[in-house]
PDB file of C-alpha atoms in Angstrom:
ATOM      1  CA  UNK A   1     -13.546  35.366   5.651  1.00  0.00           C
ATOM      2  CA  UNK A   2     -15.456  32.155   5.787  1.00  0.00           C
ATOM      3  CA  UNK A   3     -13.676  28.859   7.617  1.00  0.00           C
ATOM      4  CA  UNK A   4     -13.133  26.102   5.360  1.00  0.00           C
ATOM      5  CA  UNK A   5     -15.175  23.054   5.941  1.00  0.00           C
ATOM      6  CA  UNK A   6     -13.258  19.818   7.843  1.00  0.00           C
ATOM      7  CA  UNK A   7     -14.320  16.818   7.286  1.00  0.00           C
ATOM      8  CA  UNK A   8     -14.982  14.759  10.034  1.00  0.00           C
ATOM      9  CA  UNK A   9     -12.210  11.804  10.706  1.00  0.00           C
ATOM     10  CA  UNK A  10     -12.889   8.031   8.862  1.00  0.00           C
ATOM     11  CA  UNK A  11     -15.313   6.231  10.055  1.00  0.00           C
ATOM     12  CA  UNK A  12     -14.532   2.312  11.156  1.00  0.00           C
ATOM     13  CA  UNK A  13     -16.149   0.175   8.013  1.00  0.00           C
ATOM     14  CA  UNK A  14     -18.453  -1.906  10.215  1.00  0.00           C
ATOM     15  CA  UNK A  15     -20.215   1.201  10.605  1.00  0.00           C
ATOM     16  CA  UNK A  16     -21.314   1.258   6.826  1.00  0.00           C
ATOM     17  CA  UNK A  17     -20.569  -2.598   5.557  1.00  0.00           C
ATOM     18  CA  UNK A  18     -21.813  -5.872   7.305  1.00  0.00           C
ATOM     19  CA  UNK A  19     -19.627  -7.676  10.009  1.00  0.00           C
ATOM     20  CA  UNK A  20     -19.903 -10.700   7.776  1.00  0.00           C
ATOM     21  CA  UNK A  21     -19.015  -9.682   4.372  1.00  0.00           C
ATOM     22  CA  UNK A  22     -15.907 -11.140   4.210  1.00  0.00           C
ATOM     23  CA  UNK A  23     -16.694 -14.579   6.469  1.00  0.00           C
ATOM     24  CA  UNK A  24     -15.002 -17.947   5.104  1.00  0.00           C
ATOM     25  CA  UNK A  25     -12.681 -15.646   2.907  1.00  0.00           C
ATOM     26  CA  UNK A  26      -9.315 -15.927   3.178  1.00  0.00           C
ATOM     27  CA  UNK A  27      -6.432 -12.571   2.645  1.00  0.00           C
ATOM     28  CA  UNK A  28      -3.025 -13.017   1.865  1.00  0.00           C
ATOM     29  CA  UNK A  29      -1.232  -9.598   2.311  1.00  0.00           C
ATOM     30  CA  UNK A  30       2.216  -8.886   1.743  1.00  0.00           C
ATOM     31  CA  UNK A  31       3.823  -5.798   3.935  1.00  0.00           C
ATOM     32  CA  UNK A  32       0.920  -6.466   6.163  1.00  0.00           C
ATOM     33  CA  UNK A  33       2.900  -6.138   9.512  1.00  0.00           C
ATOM     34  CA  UNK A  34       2.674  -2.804  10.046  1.00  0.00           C
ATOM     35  CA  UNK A  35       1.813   0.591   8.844  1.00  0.00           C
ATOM     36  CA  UNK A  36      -1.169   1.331   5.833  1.00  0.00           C
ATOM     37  CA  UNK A  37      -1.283  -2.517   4.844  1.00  0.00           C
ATOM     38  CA  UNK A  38      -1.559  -3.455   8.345  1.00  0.00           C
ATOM     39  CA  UNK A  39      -4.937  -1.593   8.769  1.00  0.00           C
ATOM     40  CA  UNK A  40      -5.926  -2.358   5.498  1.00  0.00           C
ATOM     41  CA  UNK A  41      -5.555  -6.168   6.667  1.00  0.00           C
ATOM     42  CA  UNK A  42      -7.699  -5.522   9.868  1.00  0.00           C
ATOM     43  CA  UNK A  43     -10.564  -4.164   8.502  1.00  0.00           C
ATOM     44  CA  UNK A  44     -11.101  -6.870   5.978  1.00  0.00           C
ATOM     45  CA  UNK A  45     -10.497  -9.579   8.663  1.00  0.00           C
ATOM     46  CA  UNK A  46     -12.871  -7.470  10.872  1.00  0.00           C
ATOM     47  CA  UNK A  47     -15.083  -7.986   8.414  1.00  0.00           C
ATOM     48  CA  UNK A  48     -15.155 -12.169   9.104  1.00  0.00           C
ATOM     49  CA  UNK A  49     -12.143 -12.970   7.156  1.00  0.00           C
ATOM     50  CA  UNK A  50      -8.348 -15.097   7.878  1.00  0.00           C
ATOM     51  CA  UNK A  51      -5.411 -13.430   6.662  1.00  0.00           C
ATOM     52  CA  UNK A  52      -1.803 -14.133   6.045  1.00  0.00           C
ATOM     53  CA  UNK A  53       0.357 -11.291   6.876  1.00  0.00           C
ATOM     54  CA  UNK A  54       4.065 -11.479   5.050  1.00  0.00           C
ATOM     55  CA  UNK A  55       7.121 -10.030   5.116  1.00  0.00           C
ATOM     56  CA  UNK A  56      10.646 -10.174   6.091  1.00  0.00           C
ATOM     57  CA  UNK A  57      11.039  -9.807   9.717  1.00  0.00           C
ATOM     58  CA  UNK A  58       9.289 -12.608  11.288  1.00  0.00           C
ATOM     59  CA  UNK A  59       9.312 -11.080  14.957  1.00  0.00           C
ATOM     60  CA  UNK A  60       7.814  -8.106  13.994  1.00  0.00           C
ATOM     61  CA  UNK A  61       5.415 -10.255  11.658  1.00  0.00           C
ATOM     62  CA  UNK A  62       4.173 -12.653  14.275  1.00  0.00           C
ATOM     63  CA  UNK A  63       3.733  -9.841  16.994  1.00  0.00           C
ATOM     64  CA  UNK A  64       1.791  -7.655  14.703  1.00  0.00           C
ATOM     65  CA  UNK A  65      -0.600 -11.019  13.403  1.00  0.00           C
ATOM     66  CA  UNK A  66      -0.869 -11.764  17.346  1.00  0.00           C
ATOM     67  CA  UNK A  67      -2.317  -8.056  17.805  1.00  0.00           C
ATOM     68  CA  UNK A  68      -4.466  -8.295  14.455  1.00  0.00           C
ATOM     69  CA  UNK A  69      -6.502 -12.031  15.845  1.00  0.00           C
ATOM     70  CA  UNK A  70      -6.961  -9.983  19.098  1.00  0.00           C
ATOM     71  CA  UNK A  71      -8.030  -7.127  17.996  1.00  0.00           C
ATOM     72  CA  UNK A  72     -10.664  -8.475  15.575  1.00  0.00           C
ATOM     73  CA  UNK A  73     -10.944 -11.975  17.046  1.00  0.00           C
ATOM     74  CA  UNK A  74     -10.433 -13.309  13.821  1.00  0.00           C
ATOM     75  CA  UNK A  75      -7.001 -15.723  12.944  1.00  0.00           C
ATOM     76  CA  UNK A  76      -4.338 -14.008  11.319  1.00  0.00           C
ATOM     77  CA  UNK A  77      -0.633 -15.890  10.510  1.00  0.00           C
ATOM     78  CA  UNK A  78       2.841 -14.341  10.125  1.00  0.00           C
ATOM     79  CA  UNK A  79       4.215 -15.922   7.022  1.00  0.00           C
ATOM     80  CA  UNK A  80       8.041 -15.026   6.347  1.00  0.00           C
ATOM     81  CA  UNK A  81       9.238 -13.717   2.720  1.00  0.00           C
ATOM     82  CA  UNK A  82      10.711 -11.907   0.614  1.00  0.00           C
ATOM     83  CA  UNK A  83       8.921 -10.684  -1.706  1.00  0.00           C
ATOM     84  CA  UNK A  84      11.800 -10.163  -4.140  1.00  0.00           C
ATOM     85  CA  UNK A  85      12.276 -13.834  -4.156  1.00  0.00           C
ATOM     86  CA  UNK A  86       9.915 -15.920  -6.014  1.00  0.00           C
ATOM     87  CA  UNK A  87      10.415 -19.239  -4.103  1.00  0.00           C
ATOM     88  CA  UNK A  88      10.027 -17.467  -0.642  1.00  0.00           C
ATOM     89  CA  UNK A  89       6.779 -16.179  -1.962  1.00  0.00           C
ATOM     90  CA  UNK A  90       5.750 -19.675  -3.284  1.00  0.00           C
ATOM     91  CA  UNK A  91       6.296 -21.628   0.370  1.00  0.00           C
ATOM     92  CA  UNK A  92       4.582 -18.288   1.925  1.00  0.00           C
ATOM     93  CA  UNK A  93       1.732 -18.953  -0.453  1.00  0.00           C
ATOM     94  CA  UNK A  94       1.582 -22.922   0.251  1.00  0.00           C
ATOM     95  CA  UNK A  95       1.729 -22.226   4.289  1.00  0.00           C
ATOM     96  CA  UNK A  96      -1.596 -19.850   3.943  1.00  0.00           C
ATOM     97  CA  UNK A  97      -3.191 -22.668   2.015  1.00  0.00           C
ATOM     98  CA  UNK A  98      -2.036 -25.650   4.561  1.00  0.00           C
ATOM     99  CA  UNK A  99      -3.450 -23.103   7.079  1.00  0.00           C
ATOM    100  CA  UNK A 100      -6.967 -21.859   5.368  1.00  0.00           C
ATOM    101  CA  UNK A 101      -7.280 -24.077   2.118  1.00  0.00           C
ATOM    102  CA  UNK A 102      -7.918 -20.755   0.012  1.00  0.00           C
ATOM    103  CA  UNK A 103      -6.761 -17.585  -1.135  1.00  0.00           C
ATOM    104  CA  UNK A 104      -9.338 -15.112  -1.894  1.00  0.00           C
ATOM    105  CA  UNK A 105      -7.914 -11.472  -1.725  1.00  0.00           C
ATOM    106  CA  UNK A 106      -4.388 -10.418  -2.308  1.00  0.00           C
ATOM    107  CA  UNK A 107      -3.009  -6.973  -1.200  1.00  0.00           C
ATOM    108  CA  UNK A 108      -0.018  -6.389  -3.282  1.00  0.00           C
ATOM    109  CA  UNK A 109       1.813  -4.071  -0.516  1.00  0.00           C
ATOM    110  CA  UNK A 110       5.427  -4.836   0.128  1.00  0.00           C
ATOM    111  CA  UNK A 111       7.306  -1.576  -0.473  1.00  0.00           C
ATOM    112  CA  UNK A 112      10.495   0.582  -0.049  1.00  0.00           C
ATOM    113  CA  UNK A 113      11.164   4.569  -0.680  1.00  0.00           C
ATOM    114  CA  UNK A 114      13.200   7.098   0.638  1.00  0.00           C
ATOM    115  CA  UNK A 115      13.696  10.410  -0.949  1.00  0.00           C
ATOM    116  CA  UNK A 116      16.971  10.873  -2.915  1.00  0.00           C
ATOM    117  CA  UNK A 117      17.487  12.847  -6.227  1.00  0.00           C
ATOM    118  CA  UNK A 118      18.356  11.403  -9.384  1.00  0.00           C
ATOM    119  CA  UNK A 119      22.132  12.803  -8.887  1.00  0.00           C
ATOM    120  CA  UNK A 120      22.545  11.261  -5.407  1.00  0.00           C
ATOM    121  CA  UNK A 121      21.173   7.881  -6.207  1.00  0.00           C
ATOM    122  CA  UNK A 122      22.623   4.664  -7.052  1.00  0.00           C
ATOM    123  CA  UNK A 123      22.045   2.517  -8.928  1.00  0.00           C
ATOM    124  CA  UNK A 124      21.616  -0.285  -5.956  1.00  0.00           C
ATOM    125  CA  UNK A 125      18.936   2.013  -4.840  1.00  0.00           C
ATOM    126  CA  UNK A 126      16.943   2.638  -7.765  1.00  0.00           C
ATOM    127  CA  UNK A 127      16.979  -1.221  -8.490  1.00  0.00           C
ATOM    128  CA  UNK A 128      16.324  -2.304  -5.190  1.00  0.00           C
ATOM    129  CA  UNK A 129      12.739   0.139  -5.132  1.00  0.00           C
ATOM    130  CA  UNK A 130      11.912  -1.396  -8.552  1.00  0.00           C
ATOM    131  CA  UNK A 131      13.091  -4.883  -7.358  1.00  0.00           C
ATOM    132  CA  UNK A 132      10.544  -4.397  -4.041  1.00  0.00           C
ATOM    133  CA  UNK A 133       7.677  -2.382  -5.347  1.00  0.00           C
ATOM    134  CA  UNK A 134       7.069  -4.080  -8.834  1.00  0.00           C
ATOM    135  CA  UNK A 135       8.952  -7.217  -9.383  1.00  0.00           C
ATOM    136  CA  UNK A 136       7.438  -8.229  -5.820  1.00  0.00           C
ATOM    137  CA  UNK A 137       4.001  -7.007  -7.049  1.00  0.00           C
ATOM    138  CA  UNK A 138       4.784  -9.312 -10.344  1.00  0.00           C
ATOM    139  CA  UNK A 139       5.775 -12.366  -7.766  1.00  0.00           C
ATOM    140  CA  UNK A 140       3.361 -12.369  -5.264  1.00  0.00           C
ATOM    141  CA  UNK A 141       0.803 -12.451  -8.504  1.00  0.00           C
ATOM    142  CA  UNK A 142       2.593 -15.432  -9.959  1.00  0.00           C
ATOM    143  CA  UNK A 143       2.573 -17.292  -6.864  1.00  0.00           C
ATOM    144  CA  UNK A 144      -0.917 -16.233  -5.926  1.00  0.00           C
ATOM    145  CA  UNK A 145      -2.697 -16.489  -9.333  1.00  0.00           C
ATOM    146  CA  UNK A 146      -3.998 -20.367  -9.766  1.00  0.00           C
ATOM    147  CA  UNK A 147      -5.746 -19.674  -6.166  1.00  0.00           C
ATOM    148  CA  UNK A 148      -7.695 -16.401  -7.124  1.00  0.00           C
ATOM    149  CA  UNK A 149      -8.563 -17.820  -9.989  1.00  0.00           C
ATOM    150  CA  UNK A 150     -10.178 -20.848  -8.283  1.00  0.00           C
ATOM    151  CA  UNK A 151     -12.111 -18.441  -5.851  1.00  0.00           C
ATOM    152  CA  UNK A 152     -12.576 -15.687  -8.224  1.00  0.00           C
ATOM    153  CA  UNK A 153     -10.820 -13.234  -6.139  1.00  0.00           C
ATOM    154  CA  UNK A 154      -9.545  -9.838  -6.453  1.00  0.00           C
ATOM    155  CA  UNK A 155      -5.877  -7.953  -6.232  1.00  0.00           C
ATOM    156  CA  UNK A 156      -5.683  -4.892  -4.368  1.00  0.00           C
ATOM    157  CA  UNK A 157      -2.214  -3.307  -5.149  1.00  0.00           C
ATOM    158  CA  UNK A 158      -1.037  -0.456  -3.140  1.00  0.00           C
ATOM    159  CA  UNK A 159       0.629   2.468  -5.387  1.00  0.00           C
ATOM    160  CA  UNK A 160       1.074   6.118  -5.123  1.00  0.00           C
ATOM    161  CA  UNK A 161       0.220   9.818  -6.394  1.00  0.00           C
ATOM    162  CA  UNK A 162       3.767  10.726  -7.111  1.00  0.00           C
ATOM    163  CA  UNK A 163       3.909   9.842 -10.953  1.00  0.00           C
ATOM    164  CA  UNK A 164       0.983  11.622 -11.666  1.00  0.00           C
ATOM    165  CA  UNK A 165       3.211  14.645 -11.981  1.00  0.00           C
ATOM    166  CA  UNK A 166       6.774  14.833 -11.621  1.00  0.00           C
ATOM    167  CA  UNK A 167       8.063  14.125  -8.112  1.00  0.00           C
ATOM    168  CA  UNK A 168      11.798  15.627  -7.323  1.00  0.00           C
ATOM    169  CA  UNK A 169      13.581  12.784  -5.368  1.00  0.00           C
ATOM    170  CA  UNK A 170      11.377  10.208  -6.392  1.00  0.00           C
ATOM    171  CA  UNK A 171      12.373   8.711  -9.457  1.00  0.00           C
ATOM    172  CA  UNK A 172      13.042   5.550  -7.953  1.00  0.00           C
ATOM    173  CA  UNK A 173       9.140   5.270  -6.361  1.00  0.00           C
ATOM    174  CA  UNK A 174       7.421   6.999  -9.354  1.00  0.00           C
ATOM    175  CA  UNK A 175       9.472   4.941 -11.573  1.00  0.00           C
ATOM    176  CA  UNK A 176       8.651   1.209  -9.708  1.00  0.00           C
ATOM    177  CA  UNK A 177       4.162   2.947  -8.725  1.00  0.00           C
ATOM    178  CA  UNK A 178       3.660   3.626 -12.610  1.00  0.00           C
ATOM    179  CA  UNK A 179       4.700  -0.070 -13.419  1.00  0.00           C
ATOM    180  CA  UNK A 180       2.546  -1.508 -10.709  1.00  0.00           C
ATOM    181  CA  UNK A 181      -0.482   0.815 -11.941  1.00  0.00           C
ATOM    182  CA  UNK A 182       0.617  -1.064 -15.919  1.00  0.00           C
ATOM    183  CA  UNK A 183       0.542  -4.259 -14.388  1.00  0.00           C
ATOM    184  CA  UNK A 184      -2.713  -3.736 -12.141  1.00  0.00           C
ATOM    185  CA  UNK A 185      -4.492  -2.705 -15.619  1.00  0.00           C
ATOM    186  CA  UNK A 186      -2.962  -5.632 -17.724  1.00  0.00           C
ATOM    187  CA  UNK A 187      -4.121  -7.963 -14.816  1.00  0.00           C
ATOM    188  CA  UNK A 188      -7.466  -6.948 -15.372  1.00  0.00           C
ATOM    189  CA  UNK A 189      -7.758  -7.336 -18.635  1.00  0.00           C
ATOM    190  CA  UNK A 190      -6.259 -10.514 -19.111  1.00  0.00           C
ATOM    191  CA  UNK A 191      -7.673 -12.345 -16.200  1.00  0.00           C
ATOM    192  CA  UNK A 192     -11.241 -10.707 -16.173  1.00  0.00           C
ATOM    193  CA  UNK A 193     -12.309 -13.769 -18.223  1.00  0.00           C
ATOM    194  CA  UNK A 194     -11.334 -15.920 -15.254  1.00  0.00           C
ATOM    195  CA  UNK A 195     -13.557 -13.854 -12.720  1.00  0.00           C
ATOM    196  CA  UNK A 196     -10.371 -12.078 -11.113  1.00  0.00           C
ATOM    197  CA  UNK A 197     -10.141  -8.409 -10.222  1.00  0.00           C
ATOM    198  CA  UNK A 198      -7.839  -6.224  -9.644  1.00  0.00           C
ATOM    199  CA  UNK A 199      -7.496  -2.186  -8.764  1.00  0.00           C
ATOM    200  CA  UNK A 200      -5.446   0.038  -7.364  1.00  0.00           C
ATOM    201  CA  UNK A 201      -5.373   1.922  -3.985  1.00  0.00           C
ATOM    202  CA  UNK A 202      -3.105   5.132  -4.601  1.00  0.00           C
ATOM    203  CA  UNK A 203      -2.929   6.575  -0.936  1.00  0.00           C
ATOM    204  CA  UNK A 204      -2.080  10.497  -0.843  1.00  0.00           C
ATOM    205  CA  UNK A 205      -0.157  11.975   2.073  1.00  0.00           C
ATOM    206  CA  UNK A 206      -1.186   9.378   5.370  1.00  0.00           C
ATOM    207  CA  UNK A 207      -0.859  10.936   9.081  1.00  0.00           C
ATOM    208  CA  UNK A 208       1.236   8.858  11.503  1.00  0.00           C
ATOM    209  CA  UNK A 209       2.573   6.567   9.106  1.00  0.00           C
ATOM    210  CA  UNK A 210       6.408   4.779   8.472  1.00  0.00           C
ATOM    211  CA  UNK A 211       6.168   6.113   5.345  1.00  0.00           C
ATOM    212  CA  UNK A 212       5.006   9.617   5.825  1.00  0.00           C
ATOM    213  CA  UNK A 213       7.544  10.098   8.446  1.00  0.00           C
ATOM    214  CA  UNK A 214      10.580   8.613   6.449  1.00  0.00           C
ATOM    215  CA  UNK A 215       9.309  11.355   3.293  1.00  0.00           C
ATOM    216  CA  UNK A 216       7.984  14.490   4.815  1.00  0.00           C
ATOM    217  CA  UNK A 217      10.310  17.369   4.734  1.00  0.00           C
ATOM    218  CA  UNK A 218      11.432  18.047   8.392  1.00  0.00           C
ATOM    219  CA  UNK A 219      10.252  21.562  10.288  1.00  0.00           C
ATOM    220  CA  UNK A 220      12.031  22.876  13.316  1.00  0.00           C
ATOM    221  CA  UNK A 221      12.830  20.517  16.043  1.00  0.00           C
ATOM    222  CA  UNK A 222      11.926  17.428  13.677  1.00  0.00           C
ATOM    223  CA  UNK A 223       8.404  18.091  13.042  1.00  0.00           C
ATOM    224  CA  UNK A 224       6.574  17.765   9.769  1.00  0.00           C
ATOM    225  CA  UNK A 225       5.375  20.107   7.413  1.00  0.00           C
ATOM    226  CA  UNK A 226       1.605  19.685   6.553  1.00  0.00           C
ATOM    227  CA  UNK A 227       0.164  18.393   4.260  1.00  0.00           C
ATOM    228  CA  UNK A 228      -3.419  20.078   3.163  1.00  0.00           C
ATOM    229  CA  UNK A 229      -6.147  18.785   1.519  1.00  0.00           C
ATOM    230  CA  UNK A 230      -8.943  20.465   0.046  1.00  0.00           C
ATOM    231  CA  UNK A 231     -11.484  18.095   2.746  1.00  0.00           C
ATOM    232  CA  UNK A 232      -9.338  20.225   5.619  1.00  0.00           C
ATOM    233  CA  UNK A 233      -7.550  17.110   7.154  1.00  0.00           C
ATOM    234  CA  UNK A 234      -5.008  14.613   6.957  1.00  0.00           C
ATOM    235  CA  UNK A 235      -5.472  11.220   5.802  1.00  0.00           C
ATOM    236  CA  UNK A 236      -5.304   7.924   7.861  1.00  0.00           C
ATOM    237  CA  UNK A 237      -4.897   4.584   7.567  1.00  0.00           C
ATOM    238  CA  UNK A 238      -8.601   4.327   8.258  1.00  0.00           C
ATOM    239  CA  UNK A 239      -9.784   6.273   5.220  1.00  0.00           C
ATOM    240  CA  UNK A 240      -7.466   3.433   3.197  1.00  0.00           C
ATOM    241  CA  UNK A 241      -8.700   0.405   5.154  1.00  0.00           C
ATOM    242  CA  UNK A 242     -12.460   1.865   4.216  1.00  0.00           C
ATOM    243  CA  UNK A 243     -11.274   1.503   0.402  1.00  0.00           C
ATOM    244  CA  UNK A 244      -9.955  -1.999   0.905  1.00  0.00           C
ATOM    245  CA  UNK A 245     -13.712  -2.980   2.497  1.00  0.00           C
ATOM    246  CA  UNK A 246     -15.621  -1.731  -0.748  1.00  0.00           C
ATOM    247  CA  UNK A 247     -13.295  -2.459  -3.425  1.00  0.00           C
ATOM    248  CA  UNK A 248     -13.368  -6.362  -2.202  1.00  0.00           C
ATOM    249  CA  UNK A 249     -16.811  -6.323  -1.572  1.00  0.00           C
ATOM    250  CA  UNK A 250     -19.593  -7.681  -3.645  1.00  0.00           C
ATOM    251  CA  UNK A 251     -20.592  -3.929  -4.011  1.00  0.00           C
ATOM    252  CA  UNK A 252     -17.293  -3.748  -6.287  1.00  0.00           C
ATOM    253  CA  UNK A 253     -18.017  -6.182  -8.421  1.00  0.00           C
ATOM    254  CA  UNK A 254     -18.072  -4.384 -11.063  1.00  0.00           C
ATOM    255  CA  UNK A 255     -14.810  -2.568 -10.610  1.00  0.00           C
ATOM    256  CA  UNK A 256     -11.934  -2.947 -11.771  1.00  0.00           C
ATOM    257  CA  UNK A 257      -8.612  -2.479 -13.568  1.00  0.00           C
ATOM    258  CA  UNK A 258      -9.150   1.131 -12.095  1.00  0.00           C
ATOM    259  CA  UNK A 259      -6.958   3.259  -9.461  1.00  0.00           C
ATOM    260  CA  UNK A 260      -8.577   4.883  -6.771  1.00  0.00           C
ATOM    261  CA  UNK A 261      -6.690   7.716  -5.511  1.00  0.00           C
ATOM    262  CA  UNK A 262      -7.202   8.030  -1.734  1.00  0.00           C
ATOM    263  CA  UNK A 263      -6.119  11.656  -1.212  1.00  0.00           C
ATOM    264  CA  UNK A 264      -8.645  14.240  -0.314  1.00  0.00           C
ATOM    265  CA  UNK A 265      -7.822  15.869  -3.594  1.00  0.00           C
ATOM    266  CA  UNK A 266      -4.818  16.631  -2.056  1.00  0.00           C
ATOM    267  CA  UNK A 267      -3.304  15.152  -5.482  1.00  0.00           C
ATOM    268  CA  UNK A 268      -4.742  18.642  -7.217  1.00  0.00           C
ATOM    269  CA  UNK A 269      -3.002  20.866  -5.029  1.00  0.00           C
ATOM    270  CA  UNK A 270       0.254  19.174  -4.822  1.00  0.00           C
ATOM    271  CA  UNK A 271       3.304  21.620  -3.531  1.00  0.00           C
ATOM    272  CA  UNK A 272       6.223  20.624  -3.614  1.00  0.00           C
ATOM    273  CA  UNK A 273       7.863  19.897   0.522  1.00  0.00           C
ATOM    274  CA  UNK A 274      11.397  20.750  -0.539  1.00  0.00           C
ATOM    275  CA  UNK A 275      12.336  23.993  -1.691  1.00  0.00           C
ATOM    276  CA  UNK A 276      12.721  24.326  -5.678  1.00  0.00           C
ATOM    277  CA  UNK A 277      14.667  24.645  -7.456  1.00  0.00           C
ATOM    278  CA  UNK A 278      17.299  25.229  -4.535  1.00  0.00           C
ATOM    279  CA  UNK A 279      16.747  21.270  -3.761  1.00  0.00           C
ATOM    280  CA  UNK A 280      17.786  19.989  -7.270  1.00  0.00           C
ATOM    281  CA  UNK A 281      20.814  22.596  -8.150  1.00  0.00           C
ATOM    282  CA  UNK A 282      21.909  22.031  -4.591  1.00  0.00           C
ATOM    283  CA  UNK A 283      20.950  18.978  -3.130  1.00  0.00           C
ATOM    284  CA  UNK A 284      23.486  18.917   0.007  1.00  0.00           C
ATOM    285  CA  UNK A 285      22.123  22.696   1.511  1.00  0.00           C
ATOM    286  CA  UNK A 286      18.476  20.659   2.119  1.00  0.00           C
ATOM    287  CA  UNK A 287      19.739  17.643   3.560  1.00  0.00           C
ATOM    288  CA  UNK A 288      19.105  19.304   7.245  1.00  0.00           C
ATOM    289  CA  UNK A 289      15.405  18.839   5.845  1.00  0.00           C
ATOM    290  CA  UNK A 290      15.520  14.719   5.191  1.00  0.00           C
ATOM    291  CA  UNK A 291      15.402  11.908   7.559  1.00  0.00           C
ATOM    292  CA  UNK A 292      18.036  10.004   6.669  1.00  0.00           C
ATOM    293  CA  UNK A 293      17.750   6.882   4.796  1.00  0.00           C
ATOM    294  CA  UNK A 294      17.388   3.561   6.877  1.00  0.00           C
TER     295      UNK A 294
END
């Protein structure tokens, strides 16, 4: 039998876009300390742009924005918020433009998940998902909107795969993904007339990751169970970071209101990681098989 093809691993943007695309513009990224929205935010300041990194812990915040200026020699703040609170967002949002004078992108990336079905989770947790994940997507718009309007910017909002087709223990995230996809589209529409974008990055299963560790059915001895893809690998935070590059690029310009599923088709050949039906009419014999929630 033939091997399958592999495709090679991401390439670094600056490889395929100028170093200089993005020079004088200024990011504002929300979740941006660590994880998929942290490389997202260094290859767009790579790329000759400032950034504002936000999120709750201010530690980790300011040690990952410290890492980000090195690494790209480009400035990069830690801005502390929540993004479930509006006024939080607001001073985070007046301290970028103290610092830079103007807000040009916006990553929308602030997010919390942890796999639970419908029967084992309450009601705190399915609001505080929705209250992260979309009503912080809603906030960080309101409180970024009269500046991306003046530079005729563009949103980038990072969703998901999992609503696509029903997701067992992920009402919660499907639930709070689908609204931000609504609100993406609506954004777009309404705003277009302004000169502001806005798309979607939906990220499929990404190697190495917070996330992908906290959601990935657990093997023997911890490990994970693969994910496959019909390219042959998994996905990184590089092949996401690539997106970011083109879809705020002038080569986008003509883009948006869409979602661009970042997956390797893996989407098409979703299996589900937990055993089924054994998972749903017994929840408790497949907890061995979770991490547990932090």
């Amino acid at each position: 039998m033939a091997k399958p093809y592999i495709e090679p691993p991401a390439v670094d943007s600056t490889t395929v876009f100028k170093d200089d695309i993005f020079r004088g513009k200024v990011l504002f990224c929300t979740g941006g300390g660590s994880g998929i929205c942290k490389a997202m935010t260094q290859a767009v300041i790579k790329h000759g742009a400032s950034a504002a990194i936000v999120g709750r812990k201010l530690d980790r915040l300011e040690a990952s924005a410290k890492e980000l200026s090195t690494a790209t020699g480009n400035q990069c703040i830690a801005v502390q918020a929540d993004v479930r609170n509006p006024k939080q967002l607001q001073d985070a949002v007046a301290k970028t433009i103290e610092k830079y004078g103007r807000i040009d992108f916006v990553i929308c990336g602030a997010a919390g998940n942890f796999l639970a079905p419908i029967s084992k989770l309450s009601e705190n947790g399915f609001r505080t998902v929705i209250e992260i994940d979309t009503i912080g997507t809603y906030n960080t718009i309101k409180a970024t909107l009269p500046h991306i309007r003046a530079s005729k910017g563009s949103y980038i909002h990072v969703s998901a795969t999992l609503h696509y087709r029903a997701t067992p223990y992920q009402v919660h995230v499907s639930a709070a993904k689908a609204a931000v996809d609504a609100i993406s589209a609506v954004l777009a529409v309404e705003e277009g007339p302004q000169g502001v974008r806005s798309n979607v990055i939906a990220p499929g299963p990404i190697a190495g990751t917070e996330g992908m560790d906290r959601l990935s059915a657990k093997g023997p001895q911890g490990s994970q169970y693969s994910i496959h893809s019909p390219v042959g690998r998994d996905g990184s935070v590089q092949d996401i970071a690539n997106a970011t590059v083109f879809l705020f690029s002038p080569a986008a310009r003509y883009i948006t209101g869409q979602t661009l599923a970042v997956d390797g088709a893996s989407e098409h050949l979703r299996t589900l990681q937990l055993p089924y039906p054994q998972s749903v009419l017994d929840p408790d014999s497949v907890t061995h098989l979770i991490k547990p929630r932090l």
